[in-house]
């Protein structure tokens, strides 16, 4: 085993993608650097990964323009940053950059959005159990609470049965060899997460495990307030 650490008998590497610019967030700083109870969102996300999977090797994908700010934040909070990797123009490219420098001997890769700080041990166990049971991948999902409609682009729409849909969260876990192979194929704009990259490569054996409302992604400014409140409850 060269670098990666064992969880449930598997060597796990966690890629935390934090290189987005967060344009929808509308704050002067990308959302992952905004304050969440005295510490930046990204630090909370990394601490929770460490708490749930203390033995995992973590790679942090970061935009080079914010590397200095991040290191300054780490110094201020006496926090040791995981190994950093330069981000790309898309989430797909950011993940690929990390896979390119992943340590050898990794059995399982988890990819996690820094913008989802509230990872829990329960979500982590569900994912690891599915992988240990031999699935190619495992992703946390939650049911839809709103009614859903499919829009047709001409102003029309049609209701769909929300029971047929799930919202997908991260971290998403995959067999390392399959994920690396899936990411060696060309990019398409429908690849908004890692499960969609696996699917495009023909790897469909992906378990849906229990997600958590608190694992929501911070996207709009008020989301950080909701996550701050949920952080007090979890
Ligand atoms: O933009 P979105 O919220 O979908 O991004 C999901 C995650 O992917 C965020 O944590 C973001 O920082 C990361 N990301 C990245 N590199 C990009 C775009 C997004 O690491 N080029």
mmCIF file of C-alpha atoms and ligand atoms in Angstrom:
data_model
loop_
_atom_site.group_PDB
_atom_site.id
_atom_site.type_symbol
_atom_site.label_atom_id
_atom_site.label_comp_id
_atom_site.label_asym_id
_atom_site.label_seq_id
_atom_site.Cartn_x
_atom_site.Cartn_y
_atom_site.Cartn_z
ATOM 1 C CA UNK A 1 0.000 0.000 0.000
ATOM 2 C CA UNK A 2 1.642 3.209 -1.106
ATOM 3 C CA UNK A 3 0.045 6.277 0.440
ATOM 4 C CA UNK A 4 -3.619 5.284 0.624
ATOM 5 C CA UNK A 5 -5.095 4.257 3.985
ATOM 6 C CA UNK A 6 -7.510 1.428 4.766
ATOM 7 C CA UNK A 7 -11.186 1.742 5.627
ATOM 8 C CA UNK A 8 -13.267 -1.416 5.841
ATOM 9 C CA UNK A 9 -10.324 -3.325 4.366
ATOM 10 C CA UNK A 10 -10.066 -0.905 1.433
ATOM 11 C CA UNK A 11 -7.486 1.793 0.714
ATOM 12 C CA UNK A 12 -9.506 5.000 0.345
ATOM 13 C CA UNK A 13 -8.498 8.303 -1.229
ATOM 14 C CA UNK A 14 -10.875 11.250 -0.800
ATOM 15 C CA UNK A 15 -10.766 13.967 -3.457
ATOM 16 C CA UNK A 16 -12.310 17.179 -2.118
ATOM 17 C CA UNK A 17 -13.129 19.494 -5.023
ATOM 18 C CA UNK A 18 -12.956 23.132 -3.982
ATOM 19 C CA UNK A 19 -11.820 24.891 -7.154
ATOM 20 C CA UNK A 20 -15.163 26.393 -8.193
ATOM 21 C CA UNK A 21 -15.682 30.132 -8.489
ATOM 22 C CA UNK A 22 -19.213 29.943 -7.035
ATOM 23 C CA UNK A 23 -20.722 32.483 -9.452
ATOM 24 C CA UNK A 24 -24.299 31.723 -8.343
ATOM 25 C CA UNK A 25 -23.314 32.461 -4.743
ATOM 26 C CA UNK A 26 -22.802 36.165 -5.408
ATOM 27 C CA UNK A 27 -20.352 36.909 -2.557
ATOM 28 C CA UNK A 28 -16.916 38.532 -3.072
ATOM 29 C CA UNK A 29 -15.271 35.229 -2.072
ATOM 30 C CA UNK A 30 -16.137 31.752 -3.433
ATOM 31 C CA UNK A 31 -18.551 30.040 -1.010
ATOM 32 C CA UNK A 32 -15.990 27.508 0.242
ATOM 33 C CA UNK A 33 -13.968 30.339 1.852
ATOM 34 C CA UNK A 34 -16.955 32.041 3.526
ATOM 35 C CA UNK A 35 -17.349 31.895 7.257
ATOM 36 C CA UNK A 36 -19.350 29.129 8.883
ATOM 37 C CA UNK A 37 -19.277 29.513 12.659
ATOM 38 C CA UNK A 38 -15.806 31.032 12.833
ATOM 39 C CA UNK A 39 -14.157 28.762 10.270
ATOM 40 C CA UNK A 40 -14.368 28.658 6.471
ATOM 41 C CA UNK A 41 -16.817 26.184 4.897
ATOM 42 C CA UNK A 42 -13.904 24.265 3.309
ATOM 43 C CA UNK A 43 -12.218 23.727 6.693
ATOM 44 C CA UNK A 44 -15.465 22.404 8.183
ATOM 45 C CA UNK A 45 -15.877 20.043 5.204
ATOM 46 C CA UNK A 46 -12.313 18.730 5.591
ATOM 47 C CA UNK A 47 -12.660 18.336 9.365
ATOM 48 C CA UNK A 48 -15.808 16.266 8.951
ATOM 49 C CA UNK A 49 -14.165 14.027 6.352
ATOM 50 C CA UNK A 50 -11.263 13.523 8.776
ATOM 51 C CA UNK A 51 -13.678 12.782 11.646
ATOM 52 C CA UNK A 52 -15.637 10.179 9.663
ATOM 53 C CA UNK A 53 -12.721 8.612 7.721
ATOM 54 C CA UNK A 54 -9.609 9.451 9.786
ATOM 55 C CA UNK A 55 -7.422 7.008 7.865
ATOM 56 C CA UNK A 56 -8.242 8.178 4.354
ATOM 57 C CA UNK A 57 -5.698 9.954 2.173
ATOM 58 C CA UNK A 58 -7.175 13.357 1.225
ATOM 59 C CA UNK A 59 -6.389 15.403 -1.892
ATOM 60 C CA UNK A 60 -7.679 18.977 -1.929
ATOM 61 C CA UNK A 61 -8.363 20.470 -5.370
ATOM 62 C CA UNK A 62 -8.048 24.215 -5.181
ATOM 63 C CA UNK A 63 -7.982 27.189 -7.555
ATOM 64 C CA UNK A 64 -4.384 28.487 -7.696
ATOM 65 C CA UNK A 65 -5.640 32.077 -7.270
ATOM 66 C CA UNK A 66 -6.896 31.183 -3.772
ATOM 67 C CA UNK A 67 -3.993 29.012 -2.626
ATOM 68 C CA UNK A 68 -2.404 31.900 -0.719
ATOM 69 C CA UNK A 69 -5.679 32.818 0.995
ATOM 70 C CA UNK A 70 -6.271 29.176 1.943
ATOM 71 C CA UNK A 71 -2.783 28.779 3.430
ATOM 72 C CA UNK A 72 -3.252 32.034 5.334
ATOM 73 C CA UNK A 73 -6.578 30.704 6.709
ATOM 74 C CA UNK A 74 -4.895 27.407 7.677
ATOM 75 C CA UNK A 75 -2.206 29.338 9.574
ATOM 76 C CA UNK A 76 -4.786 31.460 11.370
ATOM 77 C CA UNK A 77 -6.772 28.386 12.477
ATOM 78 C CA UNK A 78 -3.746 26.166 13.134
ATOM 79 C CA UNK A 79 -5.106 23.730 10.533
ATOM 80 C CA UNK A 80 -2.964 21.384 8.485
ATOM 81 C CA UNK A 81 -4.044 21.442 4.824
ATOM 82 C CA UNK A 82 -4.184 18.162 2.948
ATOM 83 C CA UNK A 83 -1.993 17.876 -0.150
ATOM 84 C CA UNK A 84 -3.191 20.426 -2.705
ATOM 85 C CA UNK A 85 -3.837 19.894 -6.421
ATOM 86 C CA UNK A 86 -4.562 22.666 -8.963
ATOM 87 C CA UNK A 87 -8.175 22.854 -10.147
ATOM 88 C CA UNK A 88 -9.443 22.982 -13.719
ATOM 89 C CA UNK A 89 -12.074 24.978 -15.625
ATOM 90 C CA UNK A 90 -14.819 22.429 -14.890
ATOM 91 C CA UNK A 91 -15.549 20.148 -11.937
ATOM 92 C CA UNK A 92 -14.754 17.230 -14.269
ATOM 93 C CA UNK A 93 -11.287 18.664 -15.004
ATOM 94 C CA UNK A 94 -10.678 19.315 -11.302
ATOM 95 C CA UNK A 95 -11.435 15.670 -10.441
ATOM 96 C CA UNK A 96 -9.289 14.485 -13.317
ATOM 97 C CA UNK A 97 -6.327 16.589 -12.118
ATOM 98 C CA UNK A 98 -6.565 14.864 -8.726
ATOM 99 C CA UNK A 99 -6.889 11.372 -10.224
ATOM 100 C CA UNK A 100 -3.718 12.079 -12.243
ATOM 101 C CA UNK A 101 -1.650 12.499 -9.045
ATOM 102 C CA UNK A 102 -3.482 10.004 -6.811
ATOM 103 C CA UNK A 103 -1.167 7.761 -4.785
ATOM 104 C CA UNK A 104 -0.694 4.195 -6.031
ATOM 105 C CA UNK A 105 -2.491 1.339 -4.323
ATOM 106 C CA UNK A 106 -5.848 3.069 -3.842
ATOM 107 C CA UNK A 107 -8.812 0.659 -3.988
ATOM 108 C CA UNK A 108 -11.647 3.143 -3.579
ATOM 109 C CA UNK A 109 -11.966 6.838 -4.448
ATOM 110 C CA UNK A 110 -14.451 9.181 -2.790
ATOM 111 C CA UNK A 111 -15.150 12.488 -4.508
ATOM 112 C CA UNK A 112 -16.674 15.182 -2.331
ATOM 113 C CA UNK A 113 -17.871 18.753 -2.969
ATOM 114 C CA UNK A 114 -16.274 21.222 -0.550
ATOM 115 C CA UNK A 115 -19.566 23.106 -0.764
ATOM 116 C CA UNK A 116 -21.263 20.278 1.213
ATOM 117 C CA UNK A 117 -19.668 20.620 4.647
ATOM 118 C CA UNK A 118 -22.081 18.506 6.709
ATOM 119 C CA UNK A 119 -20.867 14.952 6.022
ATOM 120 C CA UNK A 120 -21.983 12.446 8.695
ATOM 121 C CA UNK A 121 -20.770 9.032 9.955
ATOM 122 C CA UNK A 122 -24.142 7.499 8.967
ATOM 123 C CA UNK A 123 -23.797 8.596 5.344
ATOM 124 C CA UNK A 124 -20.175 7.386 5.348
ATOM 125 C CA UNK A 125 -21.097 3.912 6.664
ATOM 126 C CA UNK A 126 -23.813 3.446 4.042
ATOM 127 C CA UNK A 127 -21.323 4.198 1.261
ATOM 128 C CA UNK A 128 -18.527 1.978 2.608
ATOM 129 C CA UNK A 129 -20.957 -0.918 3.221
ATOM 130 C CA UNK A 130 -22.159 -0.785 -0.392
ATOM 131 C CA UNK A 131 -18.602 -0.815 -1.757
ATOM 132 C CA UNK A 132 -17.591 -3.644 0.605
ATOM 133 C CA UNK A 133 -20.629 -5.573 -0.705
ATOM 134 C CA UNK A 134 -19.002 -5.455 -4.148
ATOM 135 C CA UNK A 135 -20.850 -2.599 -5.906
ATOM 136 C CA UNK A 136 -18.916 -0.552 -8.510
ATOM 137 C CA UNK A 137 -19.938 2.681 -6.829
ATOM 138 C CA UNK A 138 -22.194 4.175 -4.163
ATOM 139 C CA UNK A 139 -23.804 7.614 -4.019
ATOM 140 C CA UNK A 140 -25.890 9.240 -1.267
ATOM 141 C CA UNK A 141 -29.368 10.376 -2.348
ATOM 142 C CA UNK A 142 -32.425 12.047 -0.846
ATOM 143 C CA UNK A 143 -36.061 11.964 -1.966
ATOM 144 C CA UNK A 144 -37.628 14.952 -3.675
ATOM 145 C CA UNK A 145 -39.968 17.001 -1.515
ATOM 146 C CA UNK A 146 -41.229 19.431 -4.174
ATOM 147 C CA UNK A 147 -43.524 18.516 -7.050
ATOM 148 C CA UNK A 148 -41.544 18.229 -10.275
ATOM 149 C CA UNK A 149 -42.214 19.274 -13.885
ATOM 150 C CA UNK A 150 -40.310 18.593 -17.099
ATOM 151 C CA UNK A 151 -39.947 21.785 -19.178
ATOM 152 C CA UNK A 152 -39.873 21.563 -22.981
ATOM 153 C CA UNK A 153 -38.018 24.774 -23.859
ATOM 154 C CA UNK A 154 -41.095 26.299 -25.621
ATOM 155 C CA UNK A 155 -42.655 27.554 -22.397
ATOM 156 C CA UNK A 156 -44.598 24.331 -21.874
ATOM 157 C CA UNK A 157 -44.168 21.816 -19.083
ATOM 158 C CA UNK A 158 -45.536 18.495 -17.849
ATOM 159 C CA UNK A 159 -45.735 17.099 -14.349
ATOM 160 C CA UNK A 160 -43.636 14.023 -13.559
ATOM 161 C CA UNK A 161 -43.885 11.542 -10.695
ATOM 162 C CA UNK A 162 -41.453 12.736 -8.047
ATOM 163 C CA UNK A 163 -41.303 9.201 -6.555
ATOM 164 C CA UNK A 164 -39.207 8.256 -9.601
ATOM 165 C CA UNK A 165 -36.463 10.797 -8.790
ATOM 166 C CA UNK A 166 -33.723 11.305 -6.213
ATOM 167 C CA UNK A 167 -31.429 14.265 -5.563
ATOM 168 C CA UNK A 168 -27.796 13.174 -5.582
ATOM 169 C CA UNK A 169 -25.249 14.325 -3.013
ATOM 170 C CA UNK A 170 -21.563 13.699 -2.303
ATOM 171 C CA UNK A 171 -19.251 12.089 -1.265
ATOM 172 C CA UNK A 172 -19.598 9.552 -4.063
ATOM 173 C CA UNK A 173 -17.529 6.360 -3.737
ATOM 174 C CA UNK A 174 -16.206 4.263 -6.590
ATOM 175 C CA UNK A 175 -13.818 1.439 -7.312
ATOM 176 C CA UNK A 176 -10.640 3.328 -8.124
ATOM 177 C CA UNK A 177 -9.723 1.388 -11.283
ATOM 178 C CA UNK A 178 -13.178 2.001 -12.807
ATOM 179 C CA UNK A 179 -13.286 5.699 -11.927
ATOM 180 C CA UNK A 180 -9.822 6.305 -13.385
ATOM 181 C CA UNK A 181 -10.885 4.527 -16.594
ATOM 182 C CA UNK A 182 -14.168 6.485 -16.759
ATOM 183 C CA UNK A 183 -12.282 9.772 -16.378
ATOM 184 C CA UNK A 184 -9.889 8.833 -19.198
ATOM 185 C CA UNK A 185 -12.815 9.267 -21.636
ATOM 186 C CA UNK A 186 -13.914 12.589 -23.178
ATOM 187 C CA UNK A 187 -15.846 15.195 -21.176
ATOM 188 C CA UNK A 188 -19.492 16.020 -21.796
ATOM 189 C CA UNK A 189 -21.491 18.841 -20.201
ATOM 190 C CA UNK A 190 -24.014 16.365 -18.699
ATOM 191 C CA UNK A 191 -21.228 15.119 -16.396
ATOM 192 C CA UNK A 192 -22.166 17.219 -13.371
ATOM 193 C CA UNK A 193 -21.066 14.553 -10.894
ATOM 194 C CA UNK A 194 -18.904 11.446 -10.820
ATOM 195 C CA UNK A 195 -21.744 8.928 -11.077
ATOM 196 C CA UNK A 196 -22.645 10.452 -14.455
ATOM 197 C CA UNK A 197 -19.036 10.006 -15.613
ATOM 198 C CA UNK A 198 -19.136 6.343 -14.524
ATOM 199 C CA UNK A 199 -22.482 5.836 -16.245
ATOM 200 C CA UNK A 200 -21.200 7.300 -19.537
ATOM 201 C CA UNK A 201 -18.390 4.731 -19.390
ATOM 202 C CA UNK A 202 -20.899 1.901 -18.941
ATOM 203 C CA UNK A 203 -20.386 1.346 -15.209
ATOM 204 C CA UNK A 204 -24.009 1.236 -14.044
ATOM 205 C CA UNK A 205 -23.731 -0.826 -10.854
ATOM 206 C CA UNK A 206 -24.039 2.204 -8.577
ATOM 207 C CA UNK A 207 -25.781 1.749 -5.214
ATOM 208 C CA UNK A 208 -28.074 4.532 -3.995
ATOM 209 C CA UNK A 209 -27.472 4.933 -0.261
ATOM 210 C CA UNK A 210 -29.134 7.118 2.364
ATOM 211 C CA UNK A 211 -28.133 10.784 2.055
ATOM 212 C CA UNK A 212 -28.906 13.533 4.526
ATOM 213 C CA UNK A 213 -30.787 16.836 4.137
ATOM 214 C CA UNK A 214 -27.959 18.468 6.124
ATOM 215 C CA UNK A 215 -25.515 17.440 3.397
ATOM 216 C CA UNK A 216 -27.055 20.052 1.096
ATOM 217 C CA UNK A 217 -24.786 21.980 -1.251
ATOM 218 C CA UNK A 218 -24.211 25.643 -0.485
ATOM 219 C CA UNK A 219 -25.173 27.367 -3.738
ATOM 220 C CA UNK A 220 -27.079 30.576 -2.967
ATOM 221 C CA UNK A 221 -26.213 33.115 -0.211
ATOM 222 C CA UNK A 222 -29.004 32.038 2.143
ATOM 223 C CA UNK A 223 -27.875 28.378 1.946
ATOM 224 C CA UNK A 224 -24.951 29.159 4.234
ATOM 225 C CA UNK A 225 -27.396 30.317 6.925
ATOM 226 C CA UNK A 226 -29.390 27.075 6.579
ATOM 227 C CA UNK A 227 -26.213 24.977 6.810
ATOM 228 C CA UNK A 228 -25.054 27.032 9.824
ATOM 229 C CA UNK A 229 -28.335 26.165 11.562
ATOM 230 C CA UNK A 230 -28.129 22.490 10.564
ATOM 231 C CA UNK A 231 -24.516 22.406 11.798
ATOM 232 C CA UNK A 232 -25.764 23.248 15.283
ATOM 233 C CA UNK A 233 -28.204 20.326 15.162
ATOM 234 C CA UNK A 234 -25.944 17.619 13.666
HETATM 235 O O1 LIG B 1 -20.465 24.675 -9.092
HETATM 236 P P1 LIG B 1 -20.894 23.544 -8.227
HETATM 237 O O2 LIG B 1 -21.525 24.001 -6.930
HETATM 238 O O3 LIG B 1 -21.696 22.495 -8.915
HETATM 239 O O4 LIG B 1 -19.538 22.826 -7.785
HETATM 240 C C1 LIG B 1 -19.525 21.638 -7.038
HETATM 241 C C2 LIG B 1 -18.143 21.464 -6.396
HETATM 242 O O5 LIG B 1 -17.154 21.345 -7.418
HETATM 243 C C3 LIG B 1 -17.749 22.668 -5.521
HETATM 244 O O6 LIG B 1 -17.200 22.199 -4.303
HETATM 245 C C4 LIG B 1 -16.743 23.396 -6.386
HETATM 246 O O7 LIG B 1 -15.747 24.093 -5.639
HETATM 247 C C5 LIG B 1 -16.100 22.262 -7.202
HETATM 248 N N1 LIG B 1 -15.572 22.719 -8.501
HETATM 249 C C6 LIG B 1 -14.218 22.528 -8.788
HETATM 250 N N2 LIG B 1 -13.708 22.989 -9.991
HETATM 251 C C7 LIG B 1 -14.493 23.621 -10.878
HETATM 252 C C8 LIG B 1 -15.883 23.801 -10.611
HETATM 253 C C9 LIG B 1 -16.402 23.318 -9.402
HETATM 254 O O8 LIG B 1 -13.484 21.972 -7.961
HETATM 255 N N3 LIG B 1 -13.944 24.086 -12.008
#
